[in-house]
Amino acid sequence: MWIYLVDIKACGSPLKEIHGASQPPSTYISIVYLHDNRKDHSAIFLHLHIATAAATMAESTNVMKGAGTTKEEIQGKEKQERVMSPARAACGSQATASPSNSNTVCKHETSPIQQPCCSYEPTTAQSTDKEYLFVPSTPVGREAYSLAKSVLHPAILNHSIRVYLYARDIAAARKSVYDTDPVKRDLLFTACILHDIGTADMYNGKCRFEVEGADAAVALLSELGVDEQGKGEVWMAIALHTTRQIVQRMGGMCAIVRTAVEIDFGVTTQLEEIPKVDEYKAKWEAVYGRMDIEKVLGDAVVAQVVENPEKAPNDSWAGVMYKSYLENPGWEGVNKAF
């Protein structure tokens, strides 16, 4: 049985219980939960998400045994079936997309700044088997990716995937422990795939988005039994990923994640570990498209600051973009300070 916690505060739906249709091999129940403290309901969401995983696996196993269905058939069916996202169920709206899937926006979104308040279903690029090629086949890897896919805008999800692919190759070229040690590799994946999760409505708290995202990642890792050192590494890498120069000097995971982010946004165009960076990027962008990531991410960050200016200290990346937003009223392109 899957239990979904719906963030109705973000979508403004009335408090109610929504029952999903029964669909073998699992029964889906959507629960709406209202709470003023986002950290509390985020923690509960993670707890429910993980606590029910074992029940789902057991149920799927029983179905396979009873119906004589092969494991491969069950897995193929599960990949094809996409359950309505929690926030989408709460607000009762569907997302609309252009034919190219380059810009997905909720129907009820009215702000000139795109800040999705719904979770997004995977686009065509994320619905095929290739999404499973890079995800570590471990509880940490699967849960981190599942969380990212359930709450991130498709463009931000694709960006996060590319950041991990770059980080993975940098770590391998450097013969880093984040390549040679499976546990450390899981932590690097988590930091990359969740580094922008603070832009999601579920984690739009009082602090800057980098800190909220770092806290969310640590909450997940705590549920999965990761030790304090590992959680600390991931927290630092996410919280500092918008800080240039300093994190490169810190080394370790922080430096790898920041360098990967710079590659994706064209800040770093030459790297000893990756010859011909432009060709290297083009290969991965052909698989996980950019989907206007600069505009989507910039708008998501600024939209949070418009709602709560305290999320953008003057010397922060969000603060610089917010200043540009105020100085250029009516501008509909990519934030000029991005």
CSV table of C-alpha atoms in Angstrom, one decimal:
chain,number,residue,atom,x,y,z
A,1,MET,CA,0.0,0.0,0.0
A,2,TRP,CA,1.3,3.4,-1.0
A,3,ILE,CA,0.5,6.4,1.3
A,4,TYR,CA,1.0,9.9,-0.1
A,5,LEU,CA,1.2,13.0,2.0
A,6,VAL,CA,-0.3,16.0,0.1
A,7,ASP,CA,1.0,19.5,0.7
A,8,ILE,CA,-2.3,21.4,0.6
A,9,LYS,CA,-0.8,24.6,2.0
A,10,ALA,CA,1.1,25.2,-1.3
A,11,CYS,CA,-1.9,24.6,-3.5
A,12,GLY,CA,-4.6,26.1,-1.4
A,13,SER,CA,-7.0,23.2,-1.5
A,14,PRO,CA,-9.5,22.6,1.3
A,15,LEU,CA,-8.8,19.9,3.9
A,16,LYS,CA,-10.2,16.7,2.6
A,17,GLU,CA,-9.3,13.0,2.0
A,18,ILE,CA,-8.8,11.9,-1.6
A,19,HIS,CA,-9.1,8.2,-2.5
A,20,GLY,CA,-7.3,7.0,-5.6
A,21,ALA,CA,-8.7,4.2,-7.7
A,22,SER,CA,-7.6,0.6,-6.8
A,23,GLN,CA,-5.0,-0.5,-9.3
A,24,PRO,CA,-3.2,-3.9,-8.9
A,25,PRO,CA,-0.7,-4.7,-7.6
A,26,SER,CA,-1.1,-1.8,-5.1
A,27,THR,CA,-3.9,0.2,-3.6
A,28,TYR,CA,-3.3,3.9,-3.7
A,29,ILE,CA,-4.6,6.1,-0.9
A,30,SER,CA,-4.0,9.9,-1.0
A,31,ILE,CA,-4.1,11.7,2.3
A,32,VAL,CA,-4.3,15.5,2.7
A,33,TYR,CA,-2.4,16.8,5.7
A,34,LEU,CA,-2.4,20.4,6.8
A,35,HIS,CA,0.4,21.8,9.1
A,36,ASP,CA,1.9,25.2,9.5
A,37,ASN,CA,5.4,23.7,10.1
A,38,ARG,CA,6.8,22.6,6.7
A,39,LYS,CA,9.7,20.7,8.3
A,40,ASP,CA,7.2,18.6,10.4
A,41,HIS,CA,5.1,17.6,7.4
A,42,SER,CA,8.2,17.0,5.3
A,43,ALA,CA,9.6,14.7,7.9
A,44,ILE,CA,6.3,12.8,8.1
A,45,PHE,CA,6.2,12.6,4.3
A,46,LEU,CA,9.6,11.0,4.2
A,47,HIS,CA,8.7,8.6,7.1
A,48,LEU,CA,5.6,7.5,5.3
A,49,HIS,CA,7.3,7.2,2.0
A,50,ILE,CA,10.0,4.9,3.4
A,51,ALA,CA,7.9,3.0,6.0
A,52,THR,CA,5.5,1.8,3.3
A,53,ALA,CA,8.2,0.7,0.8
A,54,ALA,CA,8.6,-2.7,2.5
A,55,ALA,CA,4.8,-3.3,2.4
A,56,THR,CA,4.7,-2.4,-1.3
A,57,MET,CA,7.5,-4.8,-2.1
A,58,ALA,CA,5.9,-7.6,-0.1
A,59,GLU,CA,2.5,-7.0,-1.8
A,60,SER,CA,4.1,-7.1,-5.2
A,61,THR,CA,5.9,-10.4,-4.3
A,62,ASN,CA,2.6,-12.0,-3.3
A,63,VAL,CA,0.9,-10.9,-6.5
A,64,MET,CA,3.7,-12.4,-8.6
A,65,LYS,CA,3.5,-15.6,-6.7
A,66,GLY,CA,-0.3,-15.8,-6.9
A,67,ALA,CA,-0.8,-14.9,-10.5
A,68,GLY,CA,2.3,-16.6,-11.9
A,69,THR,CA,3.5,-13.3,-13.3
A,70,THR,CA,7.3,-13.0,-13.9
A,71,LYS,CA,9.4,-10.4,-12.0
A,72,GLU,CA,10.3,-8.8,-15.3
A,73,GLU,CA,6.7,-8.3,-16.3
A,74,ILE,CA,5.9,-6.7,-12.9
A,75,GLN,CA,8.9,-4.4,-13.2
A,76,GLY,CA,7.9,-3.4,-16.7
A,77,LYS,CA,4.3,-2.6,-15.6
A,78,GLU,CA,5.6,-0.6,-12.7
A,79,LYS,CA,7.8,1.5,-14.9
A,80,GLN,CA,4.8,2.3,-17.2
A,81,GLU,CA,2.4,3.1,-14.4
A,82,ARG,CA,2.8,6.7,-13.1
A,83,VAL,CA,0.7,7.6,-10.0
A,84,MET,CA,-0.8,11.1,-9.8
A,85,SER,CA,1.6,13.3,-7.8
A,86,PRO,CA,0.6,14.3,-4.3
A,87,ALA,CA,0.4,18.0,-4.9
A,88,ARG,CA,-1.5,17.5,-8.2
A,89,ALA,CA,-4.1,15.4,-6.4
A,90,ALA,CA,-4.5,18.1,-3.8
A,91,CYS,CA,-5.1,21.0,-6.2
A,92,GLY,CA,-7.1,18.9,-8.7
A,93,SER,CA,-5.3,20.4,-11.7
A,94,GLN,CA,-3.2,19.0,-14.5
A,95,ALA,CA,0.0,20.4,-15.8
A,96,THR,CA,0.1,21.7,-19.4
A,97,ALA,CA,3.1,21.4,-21.6
A,98,SER,CA,4.2,22.6,-25.0
A,99,PRO,CA,4.6,20.0,-27.7
A,100,SER,CA,8.3,19.9,-27.0
A,101,ASN,CA,7.8,19.5,-23.3
A,102,SER,CA,10.2,22.4,-22.8
A,103,ASN,CA,8.0,24.4,-20.4
A,104,THR,CA,5.6,22.7,-18.0
A,105,VAL,CA,3.3,25.0,-15.9
A,106,CYS,CA,0.3,24.3,-13.7
A,107,LYS,CA,-3.0,25.5,-15.0
A,108,HIS,CA,-3.7,27.5,-11.8
A,109,GLU,CA,-0.3,29.3,-11.9
A,110,THR,CA,-0.9,33.0,-12.4
A,111,SER,CA,2.4,34.6,-11.4
A,112,PRO,CA,4.6,36.1,-14.1
A,113,ILE,CA,7.4,34.2,-12.4
A,114,GLN,CA,7.1,30.5,-12.9
A,115,GLN,CA,7.2,28.7,-9.6
A,116,PRO,CA,5.4,25.4,-9.9
A,117,CYS,CA,3.2,24.5,-6.9
A,118,CYS,CA,2.5,21.0,-8.2
A,119,SER,CA,4.8,18.1,-8.4
A,120,TYR,CA,5.4,17.0,-12.0
A,121,GLU,CA,5.0,13.7,-13.7
A,122,PRO,CA,8.0,12.5,-15.6
A,123,THR,CA,8.4,13.9,-19.2
A,124,THR,CA,9.0,11.6,-22.1
A,125,ALA,CA,12.8,11.9,-21.5
A,126,GLN,CA,12.4,10.6,-18.0
A,127,SER,CA,9.8,7.9,-18.6
A,128,THR,CA,12.1,5.4,-20.4
A,129,ASP,CA,14.5,2.9,-19.1
A,130,LYS,CA,17.4,5.2,-19.4
A,131,GLU,CA,16.4,6.9,-16.1
A,132,TYR,CA,17.5,3.7,-14.3
A,133,LEU,CA,20.9,3.6,-15.9
A,134,PHE,CA,22.5,6.1,-13.6
A,135,VAL,CA,20.6,5.6,-10.3
A,136,PRO,CA,22.6,3.6,-7.8
A,137,SER,CA,20.8,0.3,-7.1
A,138,THR,CA,20.8,0.9,-3.4
A,139,PRO,CA,18.1,2.1,-0.9
A,140,VAL,CA,19.8,5.5,-0.7
A,141,GLY,CA,20.1,6.0,-4.4
A,142,ARG,CA,16.5,4.8,-5.1
A,143,GLU,CA,14.9,6.9,-2.4
A,144,ALA,CA,16.9,10.0,-3.3
A,145,TYR,CA,15.9,9.8,-6.9
A,146,SER,CA,12.3,8.9,-6.1
A,147,LEU,CA,12.0,12.0,-3.9
A,148,ALA,CA,13.6,14.3,-6.5
A,149,LYS,CA,11.4,13.0,-9.3
A,150,SER,CA,8.3,13.5,-7.2
A,151,VAL,CA,8.8,17.2,-6.4
A,152,LEU,CA,11.2,18.8,-8.9
A,153,HIS,CA,10.2,20.6,-12.0
A,154,PRO,CA,11.3,18.5,-15.0
A,155,ALA,CA,13.9,21.0,-16.1
A,156,ILE,CA,15.4,21.1,-12.6
A,157,LEU,CA,15.3,17.3,-12.4
A,158,ASN,CA,17.2,17.0,-15.7
A,159,HIS,CA,19.7,19.6,-14.5
A,160,SER,CA,20.3,17.6,-11.4
A,161,ILE,CA,20.8,14.4,-13.3
A,162,ARG,CA,23.4,16.1,-15.6
A,163,VAL,CA,25.1,17.5,-12.5
A,164,TYR,CA,25.4,14.0,-11.1
A,165,LEU,CA,26.7,12.6,-14.4
A,166,TYR,CA,29.4,15.3,-14.5
A,167,ALA,CA,30.3,14.8,-10.8
A,168,ARG,CA,30.5,11.1,-11.2
A,169,ASP,CA,33.0,11.4,-14.1
A,170,ILE,CA,35.0,14.0,-12.3
A,171,ALA,CA,35.2,11.8,-9.2
A,172,ALA,CA,36.3,8.8,-11.4
A,173,ALA,CA,39.0,10.9,-13.1
A,174,ARG,CA,40.4,12.1,-9.8
A,175,LYS,CA,40.3,8.5,-8.4
A,176,SER,CA,38.2,10.1,-5.6
A,177,VAL,CA,36.7,8.1,-2.7
A,178,TYR,CA,33.4,9.3,-4.1
A,179,ASP,CA,34.0,6.9,-7.0
A,180,THR,CA,35.8,4.0,-5.3
A,181,ASP,CA,33.7,3.7,-2.2
A,182,PRO,CA,30.1,2.6,-2.9
A,183,VAL,CA,28.8,4.3,0.3
A,184,LYS,CA,30.5,7.6,-0.6
A,185,ARG,CA,29.2,7.2,-4.2
A,186,ASP,CA,25.6,7.1,-2.8
A,187,LEU,CA,26.2,10.3,-0.9
A,188,LEU,CA,27.6,12.1,-4.0
A,189,PHE,CA,24.5,11.0,-5.9
A,190,THR,CA,22.2,12.2,-3.2
A,191,ALA,CA,23.9,15.6,-3.0
A,192,CYS,CA,23.7,16.1,-6.8
A,193,ILE,CA,20.2,14.8,-7.4
A,194,LEU,CA,18.8,16.8,-4.4
A,195,HIS,CA,21.0,20.0,-4.6
A,196,ASP,CA,18.1,22.1,-5.9
A,197,ILE,CA,15.3,20.4,-4.0
A,198,GLY,CA,14.9,23.6,-1.9
A,199,THR,CA,13.2,25.1,-4.9
A,200,ALA,CA,10.2,22.7,-4.5
A,201,ASP,CA,7.2,24.0,-2.7
A,202,MET,CA,7.3,21.2,-0.2
A,203,TYR,CA,10.7,22.5,1.0
A,204,ASN,CA,10.0,26.3,0.7
A,205,GLY,CA,10.8,27.2,4.3
A,206,LYS,CA,12.1,30.3,6.0
A,207,CYS,CA,15.8,29.9,5.1
A,208,ARG,CA,17.5,30.3,1.7
A,209,PHE,CA,16.7,27.5,-0.7
A,210,GLU,CA,20.2,26.0,-0.4
A,211,VAL,CA,19.8,25.5,3.3
A,212,GLU,CA,16.2,24.2,3.0
A,213,GLY,CA,17.4,21.7,0.4
A,214,ALA,CA,20.3,20.6,2.6
A,215,ASP,CA,18.0,20.0,5.5
A,216,ALA,CA,15.6,18.0,3.3
A,217,ALA,CA,18.4,15.8,2.1
A,218,VAL,CA,19.6,15.1,5.6
A,219,ALA,CA,16.1,14.3,6.8
A,220,LEU,CA,15.9,11.6,4.1
A,221,LEU,CA,19.4,10.2,4.9
A,222,SER,CA,18.5,10.1,8.6
A,223,GLU,CA,15.5,7.9,7.8
A,224,LEU,CA,17.8,5.6,5.8
A,225,GLY,CA,20.3,5.3,8.7
A,226,VAL,CA,23.2,7.2,7.2
A,227,ASP,CA,25.8,8.2,9.8
A,228,GLU,CA,26.5,11.8,10.9
A,229,GLN,CA,29.6,12.2,8.9
A,230,GLY,CA,27.9,11.2,5.7
A,231,LYS,CA,25.0,13.5,6.4
A,232,GLY,CA,27.3,16.4,7.2
A,233,GLU,CA,29.1,15.9,3.8
A,234,VAL,CA,25.9,16.0,1.9
A,235,TRP,CA,24.6,19.0,3.9
A,236,MET,CA,27.7,21.0,3.2
A,237,ALA,CA,27.7,20.2,-0.5
A,238,ILE,CA,24.1,21.2,-1.0
A,239,ALA,CA,24.2,24.3,1.3
A,240,LEU,CA,27.3,25.7,-0.4
A,241,HIS,CA,26.7,24.7,-4.0
A,242,THR,CA,26.0,28.3,-5.1
A,243,THR,CA,29.2,29.6,-3.5
A,244,ARG,CA,32.0,30.1,-6.0
A,245,GLN,CA,35.8,29.7,-5.3
A,246,ILE,CA,35.4,28.9,-1.6
A,247,VAL,CA,34.0,25.4,-2.1
A,248,GLN,CA,36.6,24.5,-4.7
A,249,ARG,CA,39.3,25.2,-2.0
A,250,MET,CA,37.4,23.0,0.5
A,251,GLY,CA,37.9,20.0,-1.8
A,252,GLY,CA,35.9,16.7,-1.3
A,253,MET,CA,32.3,16.5,-2.2
A,254,CYS,CA,31.7,20.2,-2.0
A,255,ALA,CA,34.3,20.9,-4.8
A,256,ILE,CA,33.0,18.1,-7.0
A,257,VAL,CA,29.4,19.2,-6.8
A,258,ARG,CA,30.2,22.8,-7.4
A,259,THR,CA,32.4,22.1,-10.4
A,260,ALA,CA,29.7,19.9,-11.9
A,261,VAL,CA,27.2,22.8,-11.5
A,262,GLU,CA,29.6,25.2,-13.2
A,263,ILE,CA,30.0,22.8,-16.1
A,264,ASP,CA,26.2,22.6,-16.6
A,265,PHE,CA,25.8,26.4,-16.6
A,266,GLY,CA,28.9,27.1,-18.7
A,267,VAL,CA,30.9,28.8,-16.0
A,268,THR,CA,33.6,26.1,-16.3
A,269,THR,CA,34.5,25.4,-19.9
A,270,GLN,CA,37.9,23.8,-19.4
A,271,LEU,CA,38.7,21.0,-17.0
A,272,GLU,CA,41.7,18.7,-16.8
A,273,GLU,CA,39.5,15.7,-15.9
A,274,ILE,CA,37.1,16.2,-18.9
A,275,PRO,CA,38.7,17.0,-22.3
A,276,LYS,CA,36.4,18.9,-24.7
A,277,VAL,CA,33.9,20.0,-22.2
A,278,ASP,CA,31.5,21.3,-24.8
A,279,GLU,CA,31.3,18.0,-26.7
A,280,TYR,CA,31.0,16.2,-23.4
A,281,LYS,CA,28.0,18.3,-22.3
A,282,ALA,CA,26.3,18.0,-25.7
A,283,LYS,CA,26.3,14.2,-25.3
A,284,TRP,CA,24.4,14.3,-22.1
A,285,GLU,CA,22.1,17.2,-23.0
A,286,ALA,CA,20.9,15.2,-26.0
A,287,VAL,CA,19.6,12.6,-23.5
A,288,TYR,CA,18.5,14.9,-20.6
A,289,GLY,CA,17.5,18.1,-22.3
A,290,ARG,CA,18.1,21.6,-20.8
A,291,MET,CA,14.4,22.5,-21.1
A,292,ASP,CA,15.0,26.2,-20.4
A,293,ILE,CA,16.7,25.4,-17.1
A,294,GLU,CA,18.1,28.9,-16.6
A,295,LYS,CA,14.7,30.5,-16.7
A,296,VAL,CA,12.9,27.8,-14.8
A,297,LEU,CA,15.5,27.7,-12.0
A,298,GLY,CA,15.9,31.5,-11.8
A,299,ASP,CA,12.2,32.0,-11.7
A,300,ALA,CA,11.7,29.4,-9.0
A,301,VAL,CA,14.3,30.9,-6.7
A,302,VAL,CA,13.1,34.5,-7.2
A,303,ALA,CA,9.4,33.5,-6.7
A,304,GLN,CA,10.3,32.2,-3.2
A,305,VAL,CA,12.1,35.5,-2.4
A,306,VAL,CA,9.2,37.6,-3.6
A,307,GLU,CA,7.1,35.8,-1.1
A,308,ASN,CA,9.7,36.0,1.6
A,309,PRO,CA,12.6,38.4,1.0
A,310,GLU,CA,14.4,37.0,4.1
A,311,LYS,CA,15.3,34.0,2.0
A,312,ALA,CA,17.8,36.1,0.0
A,313,PRO,CA,20.6,37.7,1.9
A,314,ASN,CA,22.2,40.6,-0.1
A,315,ASP,CA,25.4,38.7,-0.9
A,316,SER,CA,23.7,35.4,-1.9
A,317,TRP,CA,22.9,34.2,-5.4
A,318,ALA,CA,19.2,34.5,-4.7
A,319,GLY,CA,19.7,38.0,-3.4
A,320,VAL,CA,21.6,39.1,-6.6
A,321,MET,CA,18.8,37.7,-8.8
A,322,TYR,CA,16.1,39.3,-6.7
A,323,LYS,CA,17.8,42.6,-7.0
A,324,SER,CA,17.8,42.2,-10.8
A,325,TYR,CA,14.2,41.2,-10.7
A,326,LEU,CA,13.2,44.4,-9.0
A,327,GLU,CA,15.4,46.5,-11.3
A,328,ASN,CA,13.8,45.0,-14.4
A,329,PRO,CA,10.0,45.0,-13.9
A,330,GLY,CA,8.1,43.2,-16.7
A,331,TRP,CA,11.1,41.3,-17.9
A,332,GLU,CA,10.0,37.8,-19.1
A,333,GLY,CA,13.3,36.4,-20.2
A,334,VAL,CA,16.0,34.6,-18.1
A,335,ASN,CA,16.9,36.6,-15.0
A,336,LYS,CA,19.6,39.1,-16.1
A,337,ALA,CA,21.7,38.2,-13.1
A,338,PHE,CA,21.6,34.4,-13.6
